[in-house]
Amino acid sequence: QHGANVVIHSVTKYINGHSDVVMGVVCCNCDKIKDTLRFIQNGVGAVPSPFDCYLALRGLKTLHIRMEAASRNALAIAKFLEGHEAVEKVIYPGLKSHPEYEIAKKQQHGWGAMITFYCVGSRKQSSLILENMKVFALAESLGAIESLAECPSLMTHASVPDDQRALLGIDDTLIRLSVGIESCKDLVEDLKHALQIALQSVNDEKER
């Protein structure tokens, strides 16, 4: 539909959705590509176990309702973050402020469950936010039923040189959220509490 010959999915993430499988899948529309990939897969032994396949199929059965719930939560959280004074900027395709909002509206069935935002202050404030969240777990993964939070400059992208991170817009105030299917009210309250602590820290620094 969009001109791609090969599509790669991480089964580990949303398709499985329960943080208990490491797997991927390649879909293609060409027998030549399929046969080549099948030959390589057979040669290197990259074949999932029967139990992993069972777990992935179990997750696939609830993919649609999990994605609907997570996306619904994420949109509400993104709107909350965009209006909070402790947040400088929110990046989420479901917000009209996102530069690709119209494209996402045409292509996607929902807005997804990944949110990125920049908090006010510095590394100290982003650390305070992550330390004071109780419902969001501090972890690098994404795409499961539980909500996760991380600071890319200190975690997933810590090995990227500083100058390259700067070009990518990854600084110490950037926080990434993978929104799960918990109570939206609980998630918002969790963020509200953590953001208030970070904001108080910024105000305290200004008064010194």
Tab-separated table of N, CA and C in Angstrom, residues 132-196:
chain	number	residue	atom	x	y	z
A	132	ASN	N	10.777	9.699	40.901
A	132	ASN	CA	9.565	9.891	41.700
A	132	ASN	C	8.300	9.325	41.063
A	133	MET	N	8.432	8.634	39.936
A	133	MET	CA	7.279	7.964	39.357
A	133	MET	C	7.135	6.574	39.976
A	134	LYS	N	5.940	6.205	40.341
A	134	LYS	CA	5.678	4.924	41.003
A	134	LYS	C	4.936	3.928	40.108
A	135	VAL	N	4.081	4.434	39.233
A	135	VAL	CA	3.340	3.550	38.325
A	135	VAL	C	4.180	3.247	37.089
A	136	PHE	N	4.781	4.268	36.507
A	136	PHE	CA	5.732	4.067	35.407
A	136	PHE	C	6.984	3.402	35.966
A	137	ALA	N	7.432	2.327	35.324
A	137	ALA	CA	8.666	1.663	35.729
A	137	ALA	C	9.836	2.252	34.944
A	138	LEU	N	10.991	2.351	35.580
A	138	LEU	CA	12.195	2.840	34.924
A	138	LEU	C	12.819	1.687	34.138
A	139	ALA	N	12.706	1.738	32.821
A	139	ALA	CA	13.209	0.639	31.989
A	139	ALA	C	13.363	1.118	30.549
A	140	GLU	N	14.238	0.440	29.795
A	140	GLU	CA	14.536	0.838	28.419
A	140	GLU	C	13.596	0.237	27.388
A	141	SER	N	12.827	-0.733	27.735
A	141	SER	CA	12.019	-1.437	26.752
A	141	SER	C	10.780	-0.617	26.371
A	142	LEU	N	9.892	-1.226	25.610
A	142	LEU	CA	8.654	-0.560	25.184
A	142	LEU	C	7.693	-1.603	24.639
A	143	GLY	N	6.443	-1.186	24.457
A	143	GLY	CA	5.483	-2.020	23.748
A	143	GLY	C	4.786	-3.098	24.539
A	144	ALA	N	4.878	-3.061	25.864
A	144	ALA	CA	4.211	-4.088	26.658
A	144	ALA	C	3.031	-3.490	27.412
A	145	ILE	N	2.357	-4.324	28.197
A	145	ILE	CA	1.157	-3.867	28.889
A	145	ILE	C	1.465	-2.882	30.006
A	146	GLU	N	2.715	-2.888	30.520
A	146	GLU	CA	3.075	-1.970	31.592
A	146	GLU	C	3.686	-0.684	31.033
A	147	SER	N	3.516	0.414	31.751
A	147	SER	CA	4.048	1.704	31.335
A	147	SER	C	5.497	1.853	31.805
A	148	LEU	N	6.347	2.326	30.894
A	148	LEU	CA	7.772	2.454	31.168
A	148	LEU	C	8.246	3.871	30.865
A	149	ALA	N	9.309	4.290	31.551
A	149	ALA	CA	9.895	5.604	31.327
A	149	ALA	C	11.413	5.478	31.336
A	150	GLU	N	12.063	6.310	30.542
A	150	GLU	CA	13.526	6.306	30.525
A	150	GLU	C	14.056	7.635	30.023
A	151	CYS	N	15.341	7.890	30.306
A	151	CYS	CA	16.043	9.071	29.804
A	151	CYS	C	17.053	8.589	28.766
A	152	PRO	N	16.784	8.761	27.464
A	152	PRO	CA	17.647	8.210	26.415
A	152	PRO	C	19.122	8.606	26.519
A	153	SER	N	19.417	9.849	26.917
A	153	SER	CA	20.817	10.283	26.965
A	153	SER	C	21.615	9.516	28.011
A	154	LEU	N	20.936	8.992	29.017
A	154	LEU	CA	21.602	8.239	30.076
A	154	LEU	C	21.432	6.738	29.937
A	155	MET	N	20.504	6.316	29.071
A	155	MET	CA	20.182	4.890	28.997
A	155	MET	C	20.323	4.351	27.570
A	156	THR	N	19.273	4.376	26.769
A	156	THR	CA	19.307	3.734	25.448
A	156	THR	C	20.340	4.337	24.500
A	157	HIS	N	20.608	5.639	24.623
A	157	HIS	CA	21.522	6.306	23.700
A	157	HIS	C	22.783	6.824	24.398
A	158	ALA	N	23.118	6.239	25.541
A	158	ALA	CA	24.295	6.696	26.294
A	158	ALA	C	25.590	6.485	25.518
A	159	SER	N	25.621	5.495	24.636
A	159	SER	CA	26.842	5.203	23.877
A	159	SER	C	27.022	6.109	22.662
A	160	VAL	N	25.986	6.880	22.313
A	160	VAL	CA	26.080	7.797	21.172
A	160	VAL	C	26.901	9.016	21.593
A	161	PRO	N	27.896	9.421	20.790
A	161	PRO	CA	28.714	10.586	21.147
A	161	PRO	C	27.864	11.836	21.381
A	162	ASP	N	28.330	12.702	22.274
A	162	ASP	CA	27.572	13.892	22.662
A	162	ASP	C	27.181	14.756	21.474
A	163	ASP	N	28.117	14.953	20.511
A	163	ASP	CA	27.818	15.823	19.382
A	163	ASP	C	26.720	15.234	18.496
A	164	GLN	N	26.725	13.895	18.350
A	164	GLN	CA	25.677	13.258	17.548
A	164	GLN	C	24.331	13.303	18.264
A	165	ARG	N	24.340	13.121	19.585
A	165	ARG	CA	23.097	13.226	20.342
A	165	ARG	C	22.510	14.629	20.224
A	166	ALA	N	23.382	15.623	20.240
A	166	ALA	CA	22.921	17.015	20.112
A	166	ALA	C	22.253	17.238	18.759
A	167	LEU	N	22.821	16.658	17.707
A	167	LEU	CA	22.230	16.787	16.374
A	167	LEU	C	20.862	16.114	16.306
A	168	LEU	N	20.696	15.050	17.059
A	168	LEU	CA	19.434	14.303	17.077
A	168	LEU	C	18.414	14.898	18.042
A	169	GLY	N	18.824	15.904	18.792
A	169	GLY	CA	17.908	16.518	19.755
A	169	GLY	C	17.752	15.720	21.032
A	170	ILE	N	18.724	14.849	21.304
A	170	ILE	CA	18.663	14.020	22.508
A	170	ILE	C	19.530	14.654	23.586
A	171	ASP	N	18.906	15.422	24.470
A	171	ASP	CA	19.660	16.004	25.579
A	171	ASP	C	19.191	15.401	26.899
A	172	ASP	N	19.750	15.910	28.001
A	172	ASP	CA	19.479	15.293	29.301
A	172	ASP	C	18.077	15.565	29.838
A	173	THR	N	17.332	16.440	29.184
A	173	THR	CA	15.966	16.718	29.639
A	173	THR	C	14.923	15.926	28.853
A	174	LEU	N	15.386	15.110	27.924
A	174	LEU	CA	14.471	14.308	27.093
A	174	LEU	C	14.066	13.030	27.836
A	175	ILE	N	12.776	12.803	27.932
A	175	ILE	CA	12.244	11.607	28.582
A	175	ILE	C	11.322	10.880	27.607
A	176	ARG	N	11.488	9.564	27.535
A	176	ARG	CA	10.642	8.751	26.655
A	176	ARG	C	9.703	7.896	27.490
A	177	LEU	N	8.441	7.905	27.107
A	177	LEU	CA	7.435	7.097	27.781
A	177	LEU	C	6.878	6.041	26.835
A	178	SER	N	6.779	4.827	27.328
A	178	SER	CA	6.024	3.779	26.636
A	178	SER	C	4.781	3.560	27.481
A	179	VAL	N	3.649	3.987	26.970
A	179	VAL	CA	2.419	3.976	27.766
A	179	VAL	C	1.739	2.617	27.671
A	180	GLY	N	1.353	2.098	28.827
A	180	GLY	CA	0.699	0.800	28.885
A	180	GLY	C	-0.808	0.913	29.023
A	181	ILE	N	-1.399	-0.110	29.613
A	181	ILE	CA	-2.862	-0.189	29.662
A	181	ILE	C	-3.422	-0.041	31.080
A	182	GLU	N	-2.598	0.504	31.986
A	182	GLU	CA	-3.089	0.737	33.339
A	182	GLU	C	-4.162	1.828	33.338
A	183	SER	N	-4.706	2.100	34.493
A	183	SER	CA	-5.681	3.185	34.617
A	183	SER	C	-5.056	4.502	34.167
A	184	CYS	N	-5.721	5.182	33.243
A	184	CYS	CA	-5.196	6.457	32.741
A	184	CYS	C	-5.084	7.476	33.873
A	185	LYS	N	-6.054	7.465	34.763
A	185	LYS	CA	-6.035	8.387	35.898
A	185	LYS	C	-4.797	8.169	36.759
A	186	ASP	N	-4.461	6.905	37.004
A	186	ASP	CA	-3.275	6.584	37.806
A	186	ASP	C	-1.997	7.055	37.120
A	187	LEU	N	-1.923	6.879	35.813
A	187	LEU	CA	-0.738	7.284	35.057
A	187	LEU	C	-0.564	8.799	35.073
A	188	VAL	N	-1.652	9.515	34.862
A	188	VAL	CA	-1.590	10.985	34.877
A	188	VAL	C	-1.209	11.490	36.263
A	189	GLU	N	-1.797	10.919	37.299
A	189	GLU	CA	-1.476	11.327	38.668
A	189	GLU	C	-0.014	11.044	38.988
A	190	ASP	N	0.483	9.940	38.483
A	190	ASP	CA	1.886	9.591	38.696
A	190	ASP	C	2.809	10.635	38.076
A	191	LEU	N	2.513	11.011	36.850
A	191	LEU	CA	3.298	12.035	36.163
A	191	LEU	C	3.149	13.395	36.832
A	192	LYS	N	1.949	13.726	37.225
A	192	LYS	CA	1.686	15.014	37.870
A	192	LYS	C	2.535	15.166	39.132
A	193	HIS	N	2.579	14.106	39.926
A	193	HIS	CA	3.366	14.111	41.161
A	193	HIS	C	4.853	14.315	40.864
A	194	ALA	N	5.378	13.553	39.912
A	194	ALA	CA	6.805	13.633	39.587
A	194	ALA	C	7.173	14.980	38.959
A	195	LEU	N	6.317	15.476	38.090
A	195	LEU	CA	6.579	16.767	37.440
A	195	LEU	C	6.553	17.910	38.447
A	196	GLN	N	5.678	17.833	39.424
A	196	GLN	CA	5.593	18.882	40.432
A	196	GLN	C	6.875	18.955	41.258
